[in-house]
XYZ file of C-alpha atoms in Angstrom:
785
model
C 51.862 116.302 101.121
C 55.604 117.521 103.181
C 57.072 114.342 101.482
C 57.567 113.257 97.760
C 59.039 109.269 96.765
C 61.356 110.105 94.227
C 63.277 106.456 94.742
C 61.436 105.190 91.514
C 62.035 107.961 88.946
C 64.293 106.968 86.309
C 64.601 110.602 84.784
C 66.638 112.587 87.454
C 66.201 116.131 85.532
C 62.528 115.920 85.254
C 62.371 115.175 88.927
C 64.476 117.921 89.816
C 62.148 120.193 88.063
C 59.336 118.802 90.105
C 60.881 119.155 93.151
C 61.493 123.014 92.265
C 57.742 123.456 91.460
C 57.273 121.849 94.400
C 59.319 123.825 96.482
C 58.047 126.847 95.271
C 54.279 125.894 96.767
C 55.450 124.639 99.746
C 58.592 127.088 100.837
C 56.487 128.885 103.770
C 55.074 125.646 104.668
C 57.555 122.461 105.689
C 61.219 124.499 104.513
C 62.966 122.092 106.867
C 61.604 119.239 105.178
C 63.573 118.839 102.364
C 66.834 118.774 103.704
C 66.874 115.311 103.855
C 66.039 112.106 101.423
C 63.668 109.645 102.596
C 64.493 105.647 102.497
C 63.842 102.032 103.184
C 66.552 99.547 102.621
C 65.383 96.096 101.072
C 67.663 93.385 102.858
C 66.245 92.461 106.254
C 69.203 92.290 108.567
C 67.041 89.057 110.575
C 64.665 87.037 108.212
C 62.763 84.256 109.575
C 63.923 80.754 109.519
C 61.118 77.692 109.086
C 60.607 75.254 112.159
C 59.292 71.998 113.032
C 57.566 71.882 116.374
C 55.175 68.974 118.140
C 51.597 70.295 119.212
C 51.412 72.460 121.885
C 55.101 73.417 121.722
C 56.079 77.863 121.905
C 57.679 78.683 118.759
C 59.718 81.907 118.126
C 60.224 83.422 114.820
C 62.528 86.242 114.749
C 62.539 89.418 112.303
C 65.043 92.524 112.197
C 63.532 94.871 109.750
C 65.641 96.533 106.944
C 66.746 100.004 108.277
C 64.736 103.302 106.641
C 63.703 106.828 107.274
C 61.179 107.003 108.786
C 61.784 103.872 111.107
C 59.823 100.881 109.448
C 56.284 99.401 111.005
C 56.445 95.647 111.025
C 53.499 93.256 111.426
C 53.229 89.975 110.209
C 51.267 87.537 107.827
C 50.683 83.740 108.222
C 49.913 82.268 104.150
C 49.334 86.250 103.317
C 46.927 86.952 105.875
C 47.387 89.585 108.520
C 47.767 88.198 111.973
C 46.352 90.122 114.816
C 47.238 89.461 118.227
C 44.309 91.535 119.661
C 41.920 88.836 117.996
C 43.787 85.609 118.644
C 45.734 85.860 122.032
C 47.922 82.608 120.522
C 49.949 84.904 118.723
C 52.146 87.929 120.674
C 54.966 90.101 118.526
C 57.625 91.528 121.236
C 58.663 94.941 121.421
C 61.730 93.927 118.960
C 59.347 92.789 116.356
C 59.528 88.704 117.209
C 56.129 86.218 116.441
C 55.286 84.236 119.578
C 53.161 81.014 119.050
C 51.883 79.985 122.356
C 51.023 76.640 122.217
C 51.333 75.151 118.323
C 48.210 74.400 117.064
C 47.762 72.302 113.811
C 45.787 75.275 112.397
C 49.009 76.987 112.798
C 50.935 75.164 110.315
C 51.860 77.788 107.034
C 53.905 80.292 105.677
C 54.933 82.938 107.776
C 56.059 86.498 106.539
C 57.650 89.458 108.059
C 56.461 92.719 106.411
C 57.995 96.274 107.326
C 56.817 99.241 105.740
C 56.464 103.024 105.711
C 55.744 106.062 103.734
C 58.162 105.036 101.193
C 57.851 101.701 100.658
C 57.184 98.276 101.703
C 59.382 94.755 102.023
C 58.367 91.415 102.744
C 61.098 88.957 104.404
C 61.064 85.367 102.627
C 58.154 83.059 103.746
C 59.577 80.787 106.752
C 57.266 77.955 106.748
C 56.031 76.150 110.230
C 54.970 72.809 110.393
C 53.057 71.662 113.780
C 53.546 68.030 113.926
C 51.533 65.563 116.377
C 53.600 62.390 117.619
C 51.038 59.159 117.752
C 50.385 57.589 120.786
C 48.751 53.775 121.369
C 45.032 53.681 122.185
C 44.322 50.951 124.831
C 44.515 47.103 124.698
C 41.568 45.416 123.285
C 40.449 42.369 124.773
C 42.228 39.175 124.396
C 40.405 37.191 122.255
C 39.135 33.627 122.335
C 41.158 30.856 122.151
C 42.604 29.703 118.883
C 42.526 25.994 119.477
C 39.070 24.113 120.175
C 41.054 21.228 122.316
C 44.375 21.511 123.683
C 47.241 24.326 123.004
C 46.698 27.543 121.021
C 46.944 31.053 120.960
C 44.779 34.046 122.119
C 45.687 37.933 121.167
C 44.731 41.467 121.722
C 45.781 44.632 119.718
C 46.285 48.168 120.024
C 46.285 50.938 117.114
C 48.202 54.140 117.127
C 45.559 56.477 116.722
C 45.714 58.148 120.448
C 46.401 60.434 119.160
C 47.686 59.288 115.350
C 50.643 61.004 113.852
C 50.832 63.625 111.664
C 52.706 66.362 109.931
C 55.826 64.185 110.227
C 55.287 63.420 113.966
C 56.683 59.891 115.385
C 55.100 56.541 114.757
C 54.336 54.504 118.467
C 56.931 52.564 119.233
C 56.492 49.068 120.437
C 54.042 46.430 119.461
C 50.784 46.886 118.422
C 49.392 42.638 118.605
C 50.606 40.058 121.380
C 49.904 37.035 121.517
C 49.726 34.650 124.598
C 49.149 30.839 124.767
C 46.205 29.173 125.884
C 44.905 25.729 126.638
C 41.388 25.219 125.680
C 39.799 22.532 128.066
C 39.002 19.369 125.797
C 35.261 17.600 126.002
C 35.757 14.343 127.510
C 32.965 11.822 125.910
C 31.278 9.345 128.836
C 32.046 5.856 128.415
C 30.383 3.143 130.583
C 31.686 1.162 133.463
C 31.467 -2.455 133.727
C 28.353 -4.200 134.215
C 27.738 -5.286 137.900
C 26.757 -9.232 139.005
C 23.200 -10.535 138.148
C 21.551 -9.908 141.542
C 19.418 -12.728 142.797
C 15.986 -13.806 141.665
C 13.641 -11.648 143.137
C 9.627 -12.420 143.969
C 8.401 -11.356 140.614
C 10.706 -14.035 138.939
C 13.399 -11.560 137.982
C 16.833 -10.585 138.061
C 18.939 -7.568 137.077
C 21.945 -6.056 136.783
C 23.157 -2.238 135.734
C 26.120 -0.240 135.068
C 27.271 3.612 135.295
C 28.676 6.410 132.714
C 31.554 6.901 135.042
C 34.404 5.096 132.877
C 34.890 8.491 132.380
C 32.223 10.620 133.043
C 31.598 13.322 130.642
C 32.726 16.805 131.092
C 32.948 19.784 129.570
C 30.786 19.596 126.946
C 30.796 15.576 125.777
C 28.672 13.410 124.610
C 26.502 11.054 126.964
C 27.312 7.339 127.261
C 24.453 5.809 124.530
C 22.556 2.687 125.482
C 21.249 1.120 128.619
C 22.397 1.456 131.975
C 19.831 -1.159 133.655
C 18.938 -4.310 132.019
C 16.475 -7.527 133.561
C 16.430 -10.838 132.926
C 13.045 -13.542 134.113
C 14.432 -16.067 135.852
C 14.038 -19.823 135.539
C 11.113 -21.963 137.162
C 13.933 -23.907 139.158
C 15.563 -19.942 140.908
C 12.208 -18.705 141.981
C 11.928 -18.202 145.389
C 9.131 -20.474 146.963
C 7.287 -19.029 149.764
C 5.343 -20.690 152.562
C 2.144 -18.311 153.654
C 2.239 -18.967 157.441
C 5.418 -18.569 158.311
C 5.226 -14.931 156.515
C 1.609 -14.089 157.680
C 3.045 -14.332 160.758
C 5.857 -12.220 159.993
C 4.323 -9.396 158.628
C 1.491 -9.279 161.732
C 4.867 -8.649 164.159
C 5.650 -5.951 161.726
C 2.277 -4.236 161.792
C 2.277 -4.156 165.631
C 5.615 -3.080 166.009
C 5.254 -0.161 163.272
C 2.223 0.718 165.286
C 3.446 0.862 168.646
C 6.526 3.269 167.528
C 3.951 5.901 165.697
C 1.852 5.918 169.282
C 5.310 6.687 171.218
C 6.090 9.106 168.599
C 3.406 10.932 168.852
C 3.238 11.060 172.550
C 7.131 12.617 172.407
C 5.724 15.410 169.630
C 2.963 16.169 171.292
C 4.659 16.763 174.661
C 7.530 18.344 173.202
C 5.408 20.831 171.137
C 3.764 21.539 174.712
C 6.751 22.607 176.385
C 8.216 24.623 173.211
C 5.403 26.538 173.195
C 5.106 27.475 176.629
C 9.056 28.024 176.767
C 8.345 30.658 173.602
C 5.413 32.005 175.196
C 7.316 32.987 178.541
C 9.264 35.426 176.850
C 6.864 38.221 176.405
C 4.598 36.588 179.469
C 5.344 40.001 181.246
C 6.256 43.702 180.121
C 9.256 43.620 183.084
C 11.262 41.465 181.055
C 10.857 42.750 177.778
C 11.681 46.176 179.021
C 14.786 45.084 181.096
C 17.608 46.897 180.184
C 15.918 50.028 178.903
C 17.459 52.740 179.940
C 15.334 55.757 181.776
C 14.978 59.523 179.631
C 13.510 62.809 180.412
C 11.271 64.470 178.311
C 9.486 67.773 178.568
C 7.967 68.650 182.337
C 4.723 68.734 180.465
C 4.419 65.749 179.249
C 5.410 63.930 182.470
C 2.446 62.025 182.586
C 4.292 59.974 180.218
C 6.965 58.858 182.709
C 5.324 55.952 184.206
C 3.447 52.907 183.599
C -0.076 52.244 185.500
C -0.209 48.602 186.442
C -2.695 46.490 184.758
C -5.489 45.613 187.512
C -6.531 42.714 185.257
C -3.108 41.078 185.799
C -3.126 38.204 187.647
C -0.070 36.026 189.546
C 0.894 33.133 186.445
C 2.488 30.246 187.398
C 5.368 29.121 184.818
C 6.901 25.519 185.137
C 10.189 25.277 183.241
C 13.811 27.569 182.784
C 13.796 30.734 180.998
C 16.952 29.756 179.265
C 19.820 32.756 179.554
C 17.230 35.130 181.416
C 17.775 33.178 184.626
C 19.622 30.153 185.903
C 17.167 29.125 188.689
C 14.739 25.742 187.315
C 11.412 24.895 188.958
C 8.156 26.251 189.680
C 7.878 30.146 190.330
C 5.627 33.079 190.237
C 5.334 35.759 187.761
C 4.128 38.882 188.784
C 4.580 42.754 187.923
C 7.190 43.137 190.778
C 11.384 42.588 190.219
C 11.135 38.750 190.184
C 14.197 38.603 188.209
C 17.485 40.350 188.217
C 17.981 42.616 185.297
C 20.637 41.487 182.921
C 24.359 42.761 182.673
C 24.268 45.871 181.418
C 20.463 44.969 179.637
C 21.896 43.188 176.533
C 22.229 39.505 176.025
C 25.612 38.826 173.889
C 25.820 35.614 171.637
C 29.708 35.436 171.845
C 30.349 34.339 168.043
C 26.573 33.920 167.916
C 26.494 30.596 169.763
C 24.289 30.350 172.822
C 24.533 28.413 175.740
C 21.463 27.208 177.248
C 21.048 23.994 178.892
C 21.847 21.507 175.854
C 19.081 18.871 176.666
C 16.743 22.014 176.493
C 18.418 23.068 173.336
C 18.333 19.575 171.370
C 14.540 19.603 172.611
C 13.821 22.619 171.043
C 15.485 22.294 168.024
C 13.782 19.260 167.286
C 10.288 20.645 166.425
C 11.870 23.486 164.115
C 10.436 23.714 160.894
C 13.830 24.750 159.253
C 17.414 24.588 160.554
C 20.135 24.244 158.329
C 24.386 23.802 158.574
C 25.684 27.432 157.983
C 29.029 28.291 156.984
C 31.564 28.975 160.211
C 34.368 31.622 158.656
C 34.641 33.607 162.071
C 36.596 36.665 160.272
C 33.629 37.615 157.752
C 30.636 35.742 159.758
C 28.515 36.137 162.159
C 25.730 33.928 162.750
C 22.675 33.274 165.507
C 19.601 31.058 166.376
C 16.846 33.666 166.500
C 12.823 33.413 167.035
C 9.426 35.585 166.385
C 11.451 38.363 168.769
C 13.728 39.091 166.266
C 17.318 40.368 166.561
C 20.700 41.542 164.990
C 23.926 40.305 163.260
C 27.116 42.600 162.922
C 29.706 42.132 160.966
C 32.511 44.263 163.616
C 34.611 46.943 161.398
C 32.919 46.615 158.060
C 29.500 48.747 158.460
C 27.505 45.598 157.690
C 24.454 44.323 159.758
C 21.023 42.636 159.569
C 18.340 43.727 161.458
C 15.577 40.985 162.388
C 12.704 42.650 163.305
C 9.890 41.605 165.777
C 7.677 39.077 163.853
C 9.804 38.749 161.119
C 9.878 35.341 161.961
C 6.600 33.205 162.316
C 5.632 32.469 165.743
C 6.737 28.845 166.454
C 9.420 28.813 164.517
C 13.314 29.355 165.082
C 15.874 30.265 162.289
C 19.983 30.101 162.733
C 20.519 32.884 160.124
C 24.075 33.910 159.467
C 25.721 37.279 157.572
C 28.830 36.972 155.796
C 31.050 39.650 153.322
C 31.990 37.503 150.196
C 36.194 38.398 149.350
C 36.390 38.973 145.903
C 38.573 36.373 145.272
C 35.766 34.009 146.312
C 32.657 35.266 144.451
C 33.343 37.094 140.892
C 30.549 39.397 140.107
C 30.891 39.576 136.454
C 30.675 43.606 135.478
C 29.586 45.113 131.799
C 30.740 47.840 130.124
C 31.858 50.828 131.892
C 29.753 49.293 135.282
C 31.328 49.581 138.662
C 30.933 47.659 142.082
C 30.022 50.403 144.816
C 29.518 48.326 147.818
C 30.628 44.659 149.357
C 29.018 41.597 148.289
C 27.021 40.411 151.007
C 25.212 37.144 151.921
C 22.416 36.632 154.160
C 21.005 33.088 155.024
C 19.898 30.289 154.741
C 18.165 31.311 151.488
C 14.586 29.850 150.732
C 13.030 30.350 154.344
C 9.872 31.967 155.193
C 9.720 35.754 156.557
C 6.733 37.598 157.372
C 7.986 40.766 157.340
C 11.265 42.427 155.615
C 14.539 42.126 157.320
C 16.888 45.526 156.827
C 20.458 44.569 155.698
C 22.904 47.552 155.814
C 26.099 47.919 154.148
C 28.314 50.633 152.929
C 28.572 52.166 149.608
C 31.536 54.253 147.815
C 29.601 56.840 145.468
C 28.362 60.165 145.422
C 24.433 59.742 146.536
C 23.765 62.149 143.742
C 21.301 59.579 141.646
C 21.653 61.977 138.716
C 25.136 61.030 138.018
C 24.409 57.370 138.793
C 22.635 54.171 137.465
C 22.759 52.356 140.594
C 21.245 48.511 140.004
C 21.057 46.291 143.353
C 21.838 42.793 142.100
C 20.825 39.163 143.503
C 22.768 36.450 142.776
C 19.996 33.131 142.119
C 20.277 29.886 143.426
C 21.533 28.491 140.056
C 24.503 31.288 140.488
C 23.634 33.910 137.814
C 23.496 37.785 138.582
C 20.546 39.378 138.364
C 18.810 42.927 138.429
C 15.977 42.923 141.005
C 15.522 46.894 141.669
C 16.668 50.484 140.527
C 17.877 52.877 142.863
C 15.081 55.782 142.451
C 12.921 53.209 140.794
C 11.390 51.297 143.368
C 8.141 49.809 143.439
C 6.352 49.198 146.555
C 5.334 46.068 145.086
C 8.433 44.712 145.096
C 10.028 42.957 147.777
C 12.762 45.001 147.929
C 13.361 48.589 148.704
C 16.564 50.524 149.492
C 16.821 53.594 151.493
C 19.883 55.584 150.375
C 22.056 57.447 152.924
C 25.458 59.495 152.538
C 27.689 56.483 153.380
C 25.384 53.650 153.942
C 22.637 51.287 151.727
C 19.565 50.396 154.077
C 17.991 47.313 152.173
C 14.761 46.401 153.080
C 14.110 42.294 151.578
C 11.454 39.859 152.230
C 13.947 37.135 150.973
C 17.466 36.242 152.072
C 20.396 36.162 149.757
C 23.351 37.762 148.162
C 23.294 41.364 147.098
C 25.495 44.080 146.374
C 25.165 47.275 144.121
C 26.482 47.465 140.598
C 26.674 51.374 139.056
C 27.200 52.811 135.862
C 27.976 56.257 135.435
C 25.352 58.582 133.091
C 28.226 61.239 132.356
C 31.811 62.211 133.370
C 30.094 64.196 136.690
C 29.843 60.817 138.495
C 32.551 60.250 141.214
C 33.186 57.220 143.054
C 34.963 57.895 147.149
C 38.267 56.481 147.272
C 40.095 56.065 150.479
C 43.830 56.855 150.565
C 46.037 54.685 153.442
C 49.660 54.700 154.133
C 51.393 51.894 155.395
C 55.540 51.750 155.857
C 57.163 48.847 157.679
C 57.336 48.748 161.372
C 60.790 48.494 161.867
C 63.586 50.062 159.408
C 67.173 48.826 160.211
C 68.765 50.223 156.677
C 69.164 53.381 154.682
C 66.383 52.540 152.449
C 62.680 53.124 153.394
C 59.581 52.328 151.703
C 55.682 54.135 152.078
C 52.589 51.792 150.548
C 50.468 53.884 149.256
C 46.815 51.832 148.820
C 44.227 53.119 147.018
C 40.881 51.294 148.011
C 36.689 52.306 147.748
C 35.536 54.052 150.618
C 34.069 51.042 152.424
C 34.849 49.850 155.866
C 35.335 46.159 155.357
C 37.783 46.305 152.128
C 39.621 48.606 155.078
C 39.786 46.406 157.342
C 40.976 43.380 154.644
C 43.803 45.367 154.100
C 44.605 46.165 158.145
C 44.764 42.673 158.416
C 46.666 42.011 155.645
C 49.491 44.848 156.491
C 49.630 43.420 160.245
C 50.018 39.994 158.844
C 53.141 42.043 156.490
C 54.254 43.463 159.701
C 53.585 47.110 158.308
C 52.213 49.904 160.224
C 49.526 52.700 159.593
C 51.774 56.239 159.051
C 48.609 58.827 158.862
C 45.233 58.709 158.794
C 42.886 57.560 155.800
C 42.179 60.584 153.253
C 39.312 60.238 151.213
C 38.979 61.470 147.733
C 36.928 61.777 144.554
C 37.464 59.629 141.690
C 35.505 60.961 138.494
C 34.670 58.585 135.540
C 36.947 60.665 133.413
C 38.662 58.274 131.904
C 42.109 59.668 133.650
C 44.671 57.307 135.701
C 45.067 58.432 138.718
C 49.074 59.963 139.646
C 50.908 60.155 142.637
C 54.045 61.966 143.842
C 55.863 63.106 147.203
C 57.445 66.347 146.941
C 59.029 68.530 148.894
C 61.199 66.170 151.207
C 64.237 67.667 153.240
C 67.107 67.543 150.331
C 69.618 67.476 153.409
C 67.692 64.070 155.197
C 66.183 62.401 152.255
C 66.404 61.630 148.499
C 63.626 60.279 146.708
C 64.734 56.730 144.724
C 61.933 56.916 142.336
C 63.277 57.454 138.413
C 59.707 59.200 136.881
C 58.204 62.089 138.565
C 55.339 60.210 139.184
C 53.766 57.106 139.718
C 50.428 56.074 137.966
C 47.444 53.786 138.249
C 45.017 52.554 135.494
C 42.225 54.332 135.469
C 40.088 50.942 134.940
C 42.016 49.274 137.580
C 40.296 51.857 139.956
C 36.986 52.018 138.871
C 36.002 48.471 138.230
C 36.176 47.978 141.530
C 36.878 44.375 141.407
C 40.965 44.748 141.588
C 42.186 44.070 145.185
C 45.281 45.379 147.244
C 46.255 48.286 144.691
C 48.620 50.684 145.804
C 52.142 51.973 144.510
C 55.290 52.066 146.746
C 57.709 55.369 147.052
C 61.131 53.552 148.148
C 63.200 56.875 149.791
C 66.214 56.950 151.329
C 67.667 58.316 154.370
C 71.680 59.830 154.026
C 72.271 58.796 158.290
C 70.551 55.728 160.113
C 69.963 58.487 162.490
C 67.169 60.357 160.870
C 64.081 59.725 161.685
C 61.767 62.775 161.163
C 60.326 62.790 157.892
C 58.321 65.197 156.413
C 57.081 66.028 152.951
C 53.604 66.493 151.108
C 51.916 63.645 149.012
C 49.473 64.728 145.904
C 47.222 62.914 144.539
C 45.584 63.551 140.941
C 43.662 63.023 137.992
C 43.764 65.610 135.822
C 47.109 68.499 136.410
C 45.539 71.606 138.297
C 42.709 69.466 139.977
C 44.822 67.387 142.524
C 45.052 67.117 146.624
C 47.826 67.440 148.513
C 48.105 65.790 151.758
C 50.888 66.987 154.187
C 52.784 63.702 155.949
C 55.194 64.710 159.681
C 55.855 61.296 161.420
C 58.977 59.738 162.931
C 59.679 56.380 161.806
C 60.944 54.929 164.600
C 57.837 55.476 166.803
C 54.066 53.216 167.428
C 52.252 53.473 164.171
C 49.155 55.594 163.884
C 46.421 54.591 165.966
C 42.563 54.200 164.474
C 39.456 53.866 166.519
C 36.893 51.682 165.186
C 33.074 53.257 166.087
C 31.774 50.454 164.767
C 34.274 47.323 166.275
C 31.420 46.002 168.706
C 33.549 42.137 168.325
C 31.928 40.831 171.536
C 28.649 41.513 170.156
C 28.083 39.953 166.592
C 25.178 38.558 167.561
C 22.240 39.897 169.735
C 18.954 37.826 170.040
C 15.983 38.972 171.498
C 14.968 42.495 173.153
C 18.824 43.345 173.521
C 19.319 43.771 169.970
C 16.429 46.956 170.155
C 16.473 50.455 171.935
C 12.358 50.098 172.458
C 11.206 47.551 174.385
C 8.854 44.958 172.353
C 5.633 46.014 174.298
C 5.977 49.877 174.008
C 6.860 49.535 170.006
C 3.429 47.343 170.143
C 1.400 50.156 171.802
C 2.882 52.855 169.592
C 2.093 51.056 166.497
C -1.269 50.184 167.511
C -1.767 54.308 168.233
C -0.113 55.452 164.892
C -1.200 53.165 162.399
C -5.034 53.918 162.348
C -5.422 57.077 159.840
C -5.658 60.224 161.814
C -7.744 63.491 160.039
C -5.772 66.042 161.542
C -2.487 64.056 160.336
C -1.118 62.746 163.939
C -0.135 58.934 162.640
C 2.519 57.456 161.204
C 2.936 59.837 158.260
C 3.462 63.010 160.608
C 6.135 60.253 162.599
C 7.761 59.701 159.150
C 8.284 63.262 158.676
C 9.706 63.998 161.866
C 12.556 61.560 161.520
C 13.030 62.968 157.982
C 11.903 59.632 156.003
C 9.047 61.338 154.189
C 10.707 60.278 150.935
C 9.440 56.836 151.815
C 5.630 57.426 152.452
C 4.361 55.263 149.624
C 6.566 52.474 150.770
C 5.693 52.803 154.106
C 1.404 52.527 153.188
C 2.111 49.252 151.417
C 2.657 47.701 154.850
C -0.336 46.028 156.665
C 2.063 48.093 159.904
C 3.916 51.367 158.636
C 4.744 52.547 162.205
C 6.465 48.943 162.367
C 8.331 49.685 159.498
C 9.688 53.249 160.261
C 10.802 51.655 163.769
C 12.660 48.917 161.976
C 14.216 51.632 160.251
C 14.756 54.208 163.363
C 16.075 50.844 164.756
C 18.729 50.065 162.015
C 20.225 53.941 161.746
C 20.473 54.256 165.844
C 21.061 51.378 167.228
C 24.402 52.461 168.381
C 24.035 55.843 168.551
C 21.104 56.628 168.661
C 18.658 58.950 171.312
C 15.768 57.360 172.899
C 14.952 60.560 174.696
C 14.428 62.503 171.020
C 11.833 59.579 169.581
C 9.918 60.177 172.646
C 10.070 64.322 172.204
C 8.721 63.553 168.802
C 6.071 60.855 170.125
C 4.977 63.752 172.325
C 5.309 66.616 169.545
C 2.828 64.453 167.674
C 0.446 64.530 170.599
C -0.502 61.178 170.973
C -0.895 61.373 174.292
C -2.762 57.680 174.578
C 1.477 56.574 172.559
C 1.873 55.499 176.225
C 5.641 55.970 175.982
C 6.996 53.848 179.087
C 10.311 54.397 180.509
C 10.987 51.238 182.491
C 14.472 51.621 184.250
C 16.355 48.409 185.453
C 14.813 48.785 189.134
C 11.364 48.778 188.453
C 11.444 45.872 186.074
């Protein structure tokens, strides 16, 4: 080789002779190399220094190797193991031989050595100890313990631990208390006490008298004991106190009473018979002629080749019918008139009956008469803001709570003939009705009540309400809960595992749930995520004060479930507070990742505005949002304009759960102008209750003809099954098949889905495509009725 290491040779003369021998051997090969001696100094110009760094922090270790000829190569070792940046990208060696640890890990704790080497020698620096520490963090608070006192004042506490994460390698411990206490008062049990005995009664015909007392001094409460002893005492009278009776006078009074009772019963029977006959005639008159049932049904067009479906052939067997009485709400004329197939009655305005706030305005005497024989009548809640109610018979109807997405469809024949029900529909406020949630369960819909409970229904009604979760049931376990008569909540249905034999069935859509129910009651949807992929839809709504006369300007950002009833509630509250909507609502997905929701405002014009928020963002806890029971969740951003003349504000609202996976919304508005307008496509404040044919798009008699044509099975499938497929309802075939009239249930669902936006032409086209020419889809205009 051309170089010889002689740095460690002690006998110089011997070394010289060796060099002379090599010189002769390599004289012709490398004569210039012997003019310089190789070397590598022992001391490093700069050695690495030990450090203590936090987890995920960047670490820089300096190393300047000693001078040498040739120039030394540098490598780094951790605990005597060579560091290779190619195999571990968390390490990086700079051009000037410094070592960079991009993100310190617990495994990076150790002794680091800088090694310099050339062909002459190998030098090691002093080891530098790198200690990666972890600062402690608090876990979430536990639930409050039960009150320490059984009766009276006591304490309850909750705790947390410094384990999220646990401090390591000298990291700082958590600051603050790990235990919190709160005063509590436990209600003491009250044992019952007897009231004073009443006075003795007069001596009765059985020659006895009695007295009583009540357990009301005080009444037992909160688990207290009932009163011990008798609450009733009797005592025999003496012979002198026993009443003396005269049989003759008593018999006369008895006979007179019996005659009076017989007369009253006879008169009552006559009245009942008359009222029943009048009621039966009044109800039957509602469907006595198809021209009445199809009033207000608008004409439509189908394919020219099916033009024969556009007319109805008169029934040649129909005769003129006389009717004695009035039609109630259909016509003001009274007395006797003839009903034929001609247009005897004027068409109803706009083709619909409207019950303002659910109240009917017929003749009072007639209304009382008709209600006198109904089999069920009950006093209903009258909270106009959240309740709709109306009176219905076998023709059915519809109840709607405006701007909430909540409605109740009562199909024809759902109420038995001869009965009249007053039915209500209400959305429960969360502070009025607490729904118990266990574990990670979350409320996915409003709590809706329809009733009165216990009424007899011949067919299921359809309750429609919004929900706020992604409709993929692979991520959710969604249950329908119903409140029992005792007030307890019970699971009545698991979505995706519906049984056709049960009285409940659900049609789940993107934003709406349609519940088929044979019983009225209080319902709600509750969900539990199956894995981290589950997400709820949230609606972000921005408000500010209507008038701003100061330099400060507040923006309130509400975070709510994406259902119309919650949005309506917040709008009403802000209207009372004098707030205004400054931007259209934004929808985002909130995942079950246990991460809090963070919000911040950026990119304001610094020359005109500045934020008074001390932190970089505001945060709403995960459980406050996921639980779904917190009302009016919001955060307020306080901004300051530098001049009162500044009215234009442009900025970015950023919302995120996990860094790098958020959404950003641009805001650009004038704080002095009118609020942002919101259109409510479901605002039917003047039609919260519709009774009879006006509540349906398909006239009653046409509906009956469709059902009779499609209910019977057809070998080529041209029956109700094809109708369900054409309307994209084939997932519910088993449910439809379990009903006496599958077609009627399909039409009920179509009515519930398309009442305000449905195209009757589309339904007629589907019927024509099925090939049921005998279905007789009659289209009757107002002029033909």
